[in-house]
Amino acid sequence: ELERDVYEQPTSDGHLEAMKEVLASWVFQKPDIKTILDIGCGHGESLEFGASYGKYVEGVTLDPDYSWIVANKPDIASRVHNANMHFLDFPDKQFDAIFIRHALEHSYMPLILLKNLHRMTKRFVYVIVPPHTVGVVGDNHYSILTIPMWERLFELAGFAISDRSERVEPVAEIRWQIEKKIL
């Protein structure tokens, strides 16, 4: 039944600008980050943008976005997985970093998803969500949480916050760089 809530989400100019800015300033500037998983990759813009920085990016999305990529971007389609973000079975520590921008708020079980991201990353996860004050836009925003609530989930999933910022224009969002805790 939840699959009926999924809808195509083409990238707007504002979202594209914000995505490129955070990837360029936070993720791609780290030389030890070479492999990235983009969860909620939409039409695959991050895969193409990553290549311009010499980064290998794989994406996860669902239909209808996945079908759009297969039909319109066959050069990147082999690196995009048509999968539910909650049930990803990539090997442990496969990716140097995971990028999840404007997708975690679509989770109906964010703590379980975060624990799985912890398993799949070597070190970093970049979480970007709209502020809870934005409210619900679309049918599948199940987790619109306050900053302290998100941060508690990160801690419960085994992460420490190493950076946080907020952006208002062109898209309101809260950004975290979270790292696996050293035990």
PDB file of C-alpha atoms in Angstrom:
ATOM      1  CA  GLU A   1       0.000   0.000   0.000  1.00  0.00           C
ATOM      2  CA  LEU A   2       2.883   2.397   0.737  1.00  0.00           C
ATOM      3  CA  GLU A   3       4.176   1.986  -2.824  1.00  0.00           C
ATOM      4  CA  ARG A   4       1.100   3.858  -4.037  1.00  0.00           C
ATOM      5  CA  ASP A   5       2.406   6.942  -2.230  1.00  0.00           C
ATOM      6  CA  VAL A   6       5.499   7.128  -4.465  1.00  0.00           C
ATOM      7  CA  TYR A   7       5.382   9.772  -7.177  1.00  0.00           C
ATOM      8  CA  GLU A   8       7.816  11.090  -9.778  1.00  0.00           C
ATOM      9  CA  GLN A   9       9.969  13.888  -8.444  1.00  0.00           C
ATOM     10  CA  PRO A  10      11.853  15.625 -11.247  1.00  0.00           C
ATOM     11  CA  THR A  11      14.580  17.911  -9.935  1.00  0.00           C
ATOM     12  CA  SER A  12      13.710  21.594  -9.888  1.00  0.00           C
ATOM     13  CA  ASP A  13      16.345  24.252 -10.570  1.00  0.00           C
ATOM     14  CA  GLY A  14      16.441  25.139  -6.864  1.00  0.00           C
ATOM     15  CA  HIS A  15      16.876  21.532  -5.769  1.00  0.00           C
ATOM     16  CA  LEU A  16      19.547  20.950  -8.420  1.00  0.00           C
ATOM     17  CA  GLU A  17      21.486  24.028  -7.267  1.00  0.00           C
ATOM     18  CA  ALA A  18      21.244  22.982  -3.595  1.00  0.00           C
ATOM     19  CA  MET A  19      22.252  19.380  -4.369  1.00  0.00           C
ATOM     20  CA  LYS A  20      25.313  20.470  -6.350  1.00  0.00           C
ATOM     21  CA  GLU A  21      26.327  22.983  -3.691  1.00  0.00           C
ATOM     22  CA  VAL A  22      26.248  20.483  -0.806  1.00  0.00           C
ATOM     23  CA  LEU A  23      27.968  17.726  -2.799  1.00  0.00           C
ATOM     24  CA  ALA A  24      30.717  20.081  -3.997  1.00  0.00           C
ATOM     25  CA  SER A  25      31.325  21.724  -0.627  1.00  0.00           C
ATOM     26  CA  TRP A  26      30.909  18.775   1.757  1.00  0.00           C
ATOM     27  CA  VAL A  27      31.289  15.477  -0.052  1.00  0.00           C
ATOM     28  CA  PHE A  28      33.379  15.788  -3.202  1.00  0.00           C
ATOM     29  CA  GLN A  29      36.071  17.963  -1.611  1.00  0.00           C
ATOM     30  CA  LYS A  30      37.195  15.057   0.611  1.00  0.00           C
ATOM     31  CA  PRO A  31      39.892  13.132  -1.308  1.00  0.00           C
ATOM     32  CA  ASP A  32      39.277   9.902   0.653  1.00  0.00           C
ATOM     33  CA  ILE A  33      35.643   9.798  -0.504  1.00  0.00           C
ATOM     34  CA  LYS A  34      35.653   8.054  -3.872  1.00  0.00           C
ATOM     35  CA  THR A  35      32.483   5.887  -3.792  1.00  0.00           C
ATOM     36  CA  ILE A  36      29.118   7.380  -2.887  1.00  0.00           C
ATOM     37  CA  LEU A  37      25.615   5.961  -2.691  1.00  0.00           C
ATOM     38  CA  ASP A  38      22.881   8.534  -3.372  1.00  0.00           C
ATOM     39  CA  ILE A  39      19.621   7.345  -1.850  1.00  0.00           C
ATOM     40  CA  GLY A  40      16.699   9.047  -3.528  1.00  0.00           C
ATOM     41  CA  CYS A  41      18.729  10.005  -6.594  1.00  0.00           C
ATOM     42  CA  GLY A  42      15.659  11.071  -8.594  1.00  0.00           C
ATOM     43  CA  HIS A  43      16.694  11.472 -12.224  1.00  0.00           C
ATOM     44  CA  GLY A  44      20.360  10.732 -11.517  1.00  0.00           C
ATOM     45  CA  GLU A  45      21.854  14.212 -11.598  1.00  0.00           C
ATOM     46  CA  SER A  46      24.264  13.405  -8.756  1.00  0.00           C
ATOM     47  CA  LEU A  47      25.737  10.484 -10.718  1.00  0.00           C
ATOM     48  CA  GLU A  48      26.628  12.772 -13.609  1.00  0.00           C
ATOM     49  CA  PHE A  49      27.817  15.574 -11.316  1.00  0.00           C
ATOM     50  CA  GLY A  50      30.008  13.147  -9.345  1.00  0.00           C
ATOM     51  CA  ALA A  51      31.758  12.023 -12.506  1.00  0.00           C
ATOM     52  CA  SER A  52      32.849  15.618 -13.147  1.00  0.00           C
ATOM     53  CA  TYR A  53      34.721  15.414  -9.796  1.00  0.00           C
ATOM     54  CA  GLY A  54      36.150  11.961 -10.494  1.00  0.00           C
ATOM     55  CA  LYS A  55      33.775  10.315  -7.999  1.00  0.00           C
ATOM     56  CA  TYR A  56      31.899   7.065  -8.511  1.00  0.00           C
ATOM     57  CA  VAL A  57      28.248   7.515  -7.541  1.00  0.00           C
ATOM     58  CA  GLU A  58      25.541   4.847  -7.503  1.00  0.00           C
ATOM     59  CA  GLY A  59      21.912   5.750  -6.998  1.00  0.00           C
ATOM     60  CA  VAL A  60      18.780   4.299  -5.485  1.00  0.00           C
ATOM     61  CA  THR A  61      15.338   5.365  -6.609  1.00  0.00           C
ATOM     62  CA  LEU A  62      11.920   3.914  -7.365  1.00  0.00           C
ATOM     63  CA  ASP A  63       9.607   3.952 -10.324  1.00  0.00           C
ATOM     64  CA  PRO A  64       8.583   6.159 -12.020  1.00  0.00           C
ATOM     65  CA  ASP A  65      11.971   7.906 -11.654  1.00  0.00           C
ATOM     66  CA  TYR A  66      13.860   4.658 -12.325  1.00  0.00           C
ATOM     67  CA  SER A  67      11.970   4.037 -15.586  1.00  0.00           C
ATOM     68  CA  TRP A  68      12.647   7.629 -16.611  1.00  0.00           C
ATOM     69  CA  ILE A  69      16.406   7.102 -16.105  1.00  0.00           C
ATOM     70  CA  VAL A  70      16.392   3.845 -18.091  1.00  0.00           C
ATOM     71  CA  ALA A  71      14.555   5.551 -20.967  1.00  0.00           C
ATOM     72  CA  ASN A  72      16.438   8.861 -20.939  1.00  0.00           C
ATOM     73  CA  LYS A  73      19.903   8.248 -19.445  1.00  0.00           C
ATOM     74  CA  PRO A  74      21.046   4.766 -20.487  1.00  0.00           C
ATOM     75  CA  ASP A  75      24.681   5.733 -19.794  1.00  0.00           C
ATOM     76  CA  ILE A  76      24.007   5.831 -16.026  1.00  0.00           C
ATOM     77  CA  ALA A  77      21.129   3.341 -15.754  1.00  0.00           C
ATOM     78  CA  SER A  78      23.434   0.446 -14.795  1.00  0.00           C
ATOM     79  CA  ARG A  79      24.488   2.384 -11.670  1.00  0.00           C
ATOM     80  CA  VAL A  80      20.924   3.088 -10.522  1.00  0.00           C
ATOM     81  CA  HIS A  81      19.004   0.584  -8.440  1.00  0.00           C
ATOM     82  CA  ASN A  82      15.208   0.417  -8.509  1.00  0.00           C
ATOM     83  CA  ALA A  83      14.869  -0.397  -4.819  1.00  0.00           C
ATOM     84  CA  ASN A  84      13.122   0.536  -1.610  1.00  0.00           C
ATOM     85  CA  MET A  85      15.622   2.426   0.536  1.00  0.00           C
ATOM     86  CA  HIS A  86      14.573   0.461   3.621  1.00  0.00           C
ATOM     87  CA  PHE A  87      15.662  -2.914   2.256  1.00  0.00           C
ATOM     88  CA  LEU A  88      19.035  -2.291   0.611  1.00  0.00           C
ATOM     89  CA  ASP A  89      21.354  -5.271   0.705  1.00  0.00           C
ATOM     90  CA  PHE A  90      24.688  -3.765  -0.312  1.00  0.00           C
ATOM     91  CA  PRO A  91      27.686  -5.360   1.419  1.00  0.00           C
ATOM     92  CA  ASP A  92      28.982  -3.938   4.694  1.00  0.00           C
ATOM     93  CA  LYS A  93      31.182  -0.838   4.287  1.00  0.00           C
ATOM     94  CA  GLN A  94      30.750  -0.780   0.511  1.00  0.00           C
ATOM     95  CA  PHE A  95      30.617   3.011   0.190  1.00  0.00           C
ATOM     96  CA  ASP A  96      32.967   5.706   1.443  1.00  0.00           C
ATOM     97  CA  ALA A  97      29.923   7.915   1.956  1.00  0.00           C
ATOM     98  CA  ILE A  98      26.158   7.822   1.622  1.00  0.00           C
ATOM     99  CA  PHE A  99      24.199  10.863   0.503  1.00  0.00           C
ATOM    100  CA  ILE A 100      20.512  11.000   1.388  1.00  0.00           C
ATOM    101  CA  ARG A 101      19.013  14.356   0.445  1.00  0.00           C
ATOM    102  CA  HIS A 102      15.291  14.992   0.766  1.00  0.00           C
ATOM    103  CA  ALA A 103      14.626  11.261   1.112  1.00  0.00           C
ATOM    104  CA  LEU A 104      14.882  10.424   4.822  1.00  0.00           C
ATOM    105  CA  GLU A 105      11.674  12.346   5.548  1.00  0.00           C
ATOM    106  CA  HIS A 106       9.976   9.822   3.239  1.00  0.00           C
ATOM    107  CA  SER A 107      10.970   6.972   5.550  1.00  0.00           C
ATOM    108  CA  TYR A 108       8.296   5.147   7.488  1.00  0.00           C
ATOM    109  CA  MET A 109      11.027   3.659   9.697  1.00  0.00           C
ATOM    110  CA  PRO A 110      13.926   6.131   9.820  1.00  0.00           C
ATOM    111  CA  LEU A 111      15.866   4.529  12.697  1.00  0.00           C
ATOM    112  CA  ILE A 112      16.016   1.161  10.955  1.00  0.00           C
ATOM    113  CA  LEU A 113      17.061   2.866   7.722  1.00  0.00           C
ATOM    114  CA  LEU A 114      19.805   4.821   9.529  1.00  0.00           C
ATOM    115  CA  LYS A 115      21.122   1.617  11.114  1.00  0.00           C
ATOM    116  CA  ASN A 116      21.332   0.047   7.650  1.00  0.00           C
ATOM    117  CA  LEU A 117      23.186   3.114   6.330  1.00  0.00           C
ATOM    118  CA  HIS A 118      25.609   2.720   9.246  1.00  0.00           C
ATOM    119  CA  ARG A 119      26.288  -0.836   8.075  1.00  0.00           C
ATOM    120  CA  MET A 120      26.822   0.102   4.410  1.00  0.00           C
ATOM    121  CA  THR A 121      29.112   3.130   4.846  1.00  0.00           C
ATOM    122  CA  LYS A 122      32.766   3.084   5.734  1.00  0.00           C
ATOM    123  CA  ARG A 123      32.487   6.371   7.598  1.00  0.00           C
ATOM    124  CA  PHE A 124      30.200   9.209   6.466  1.00  0.00           C
ATOM    125  CA  VAL A 125      26.514   9.785   5.826  1.00  0.00           C
ATOM    126  CA  TYR A 126      25.245  13.125   4.585  1.00  0.00           C
ATOM    127  CA  VAL A 127      21.639  13.689   5.648  1.00  0.00           C
ATOM    128  CA  ILE A 128      19.641  16.577   4.245  1.00  0.00           C
ATOM    129  CA  VAL A 129      15.979  17.059   5.177  1.00  0.00           C
ATOM    130  CA  PRO A 130      13.499  19.914   5.021  1.00  0.00           C
ATOM    131  CA  PRO A 131      12.869  21.673   8.338  1.00  0.00           C
ATOM    132  CA  HIS A 132       9.832  20.390  10.196  1.00  0.00           C
ATOM    133  CA  THR A 133       8.304  23.855   9.876  1.00  0.00           C
ATOM    134  CA  VAL A 134       7.919  23.303   6.117  1.00  0.00           C
ATOM    135  CA  GLY A 135       5.074  20.885   6.835  1.00  0.00           C
ATOM    136  CA  VAL A 136       3.834  18.066   4.699  1.00  0.00           C
ATOM    137  CA  VAL A 137       4.065  18.459   0.950  1.00  0.00           C
ATOM    138  CA  GLY A 138       3.242  15.311  -0.985  1.00  0.00           C
ATOM    139  CA  ASP A 139       1.636  12.107   0.129  1.00  0.00           C
ATOM    140  CA  ASN A 140       4.627  10.289   1.578  1.00  0.00           C
ATOM    141  CA  HIS A 141       6.348  12.580   4.059  1.00  0.00           C
ATOM    142  CA  TYR A 142       6.132  10.241   7.038  1.00  0.00           C
ATOM    143  CA  SER A 143       8.994  11.667   9.114  1.00  0.00           C
ATOM    144  CA  ILE A 144       8.972  15.432   9.463  1.00  0.00           C
ATOM    145  CA  LEU A 145      10.933  15.744  12.691  1.00  0.00           C
ATOM    146  CA  THR A 146      12.527  18.528  14.709  1.00  0.00           C
ATOM    147  CA  ILE A 147      16.315  18.933  14.763  1.00  0.00           C
ATOM    148  CA  PRO A 148      16.699  17.341  18.229  1.00  0.00           C
ATOM    149  CA  MET A 149      14.556  14.378  17.160  1.00  0.00           C
ATOM    150  CA  TRP A 150      16.695  13.756  14.048  1.00  0.00           C
ATOM    151  CA  GLU A 151      19.863  14.106  16.053  1.00  0.00           C
ATOM    152  CA  ARG A 152      18.646  11.580  18.633  1.00  0.00           C
ATOM    153  CA  LEU A 153      17.951   9.083  15.830  1.00  0.00           C
ATOM    154  CA  PHE A 154      21.474   9.596  14.475  1.00  0.00           C
ATOM    155  CA  GLU A 155      22.895   8.851  17.918  1.00  0.00           C
ATOM    156  CA  LEU A 156      20.715   5.748  18.348  1.00  0.00           C
ATOM    157  CA  ALA A 157      21.891   4.507  14.935  1.00  0.00           C
ATOM    158  CA  GLY A 158      25.556   4.741  15.988  1.00  0.00           C
ATOM    159  CA  PHE A 159      26.529   8.100  14.482  1.00  0.00           C
ATOM    160  CA  ALA A 160      28.111  11.280  15.818  1.00  0.00           C
ATOM    161  CA  ILE A 161      27.410  14.639  14.215  1.00  0.00           C
ATOM    162  CA  SER A 162      30.556  16.187  12.761  1.00  0.00           C
ATOM    163  CA  ASP A 163      28.937  19.128  10.947  1.00  0.00           C
ATOM    164  CA  ARG A 164      25.542  20.784  10.595  1.00  0.00           C
ATOM    165  CA  SER A 165      24.231  23.709   8.616  1.00  0.00           C
ATOM    166  CA  GLU A 166      20.949  25.143   7.448  1.00  0.00           C
ATOM    167  CA  ARG A 167      19.994  26.648   4.144  1.00  0.00           C
ATOM    168  CA  VAL A 168      16.945  28.766   3.393  1.00  0.00           C
ATOM    169  CA  GLU A 169      17.204  29.577  -0.331  1.00  0.00           C
ATOM    170  CA  PRO A 170      16.546  28.297  -2.911  1.00  0.00           C
ATOM    171  CA  VAL A 171      15.337  25.271  -0.904  1.00  0.00           C
ATOM    172  CA  ALA A 172      14.916  25.192   2.873  1.00  0.00           C
ATOM    173  CA  GLU A 173      16.918  22.315   4.305  1.00  0.00           C
ATOM    174  CA  ILE A 174      18.902  21.141   7.302  1.00  0.00           C
ATOM    175  CA  ARG A 175      22.179  19.383   6.545  1.00  0.00           C
ATOM    176  CA  TRP A 176      24.206  17.021   8.667  1.00  0.00           C
ATOM    177  CA  GLN A 177      27.484  15.264   8.127  1.00  0.00           C
ATOM    178  CA  ILE A 178      27.322  12.280  10.461  1.00  0.00           C
ATOM    179  CA  GLU A 179      30.121   9.783  11.092  1.00  0.00           C
ATOM    180  CA  LYS A 180      30.263   6.342  12.550  1.00  0.00           C
ATOM    181  CA  LYS A 181      31.140   6.539  16.213  1.00  0.00           C
ATOM    182  CA  ILE A 182      34.513   5.110  17.117  1.00  0.00           C
ATOM    183  CA  LEU A 183      33.898   2.493  19.769  1.00  0.00           C
TER     184      LEU A 183
END
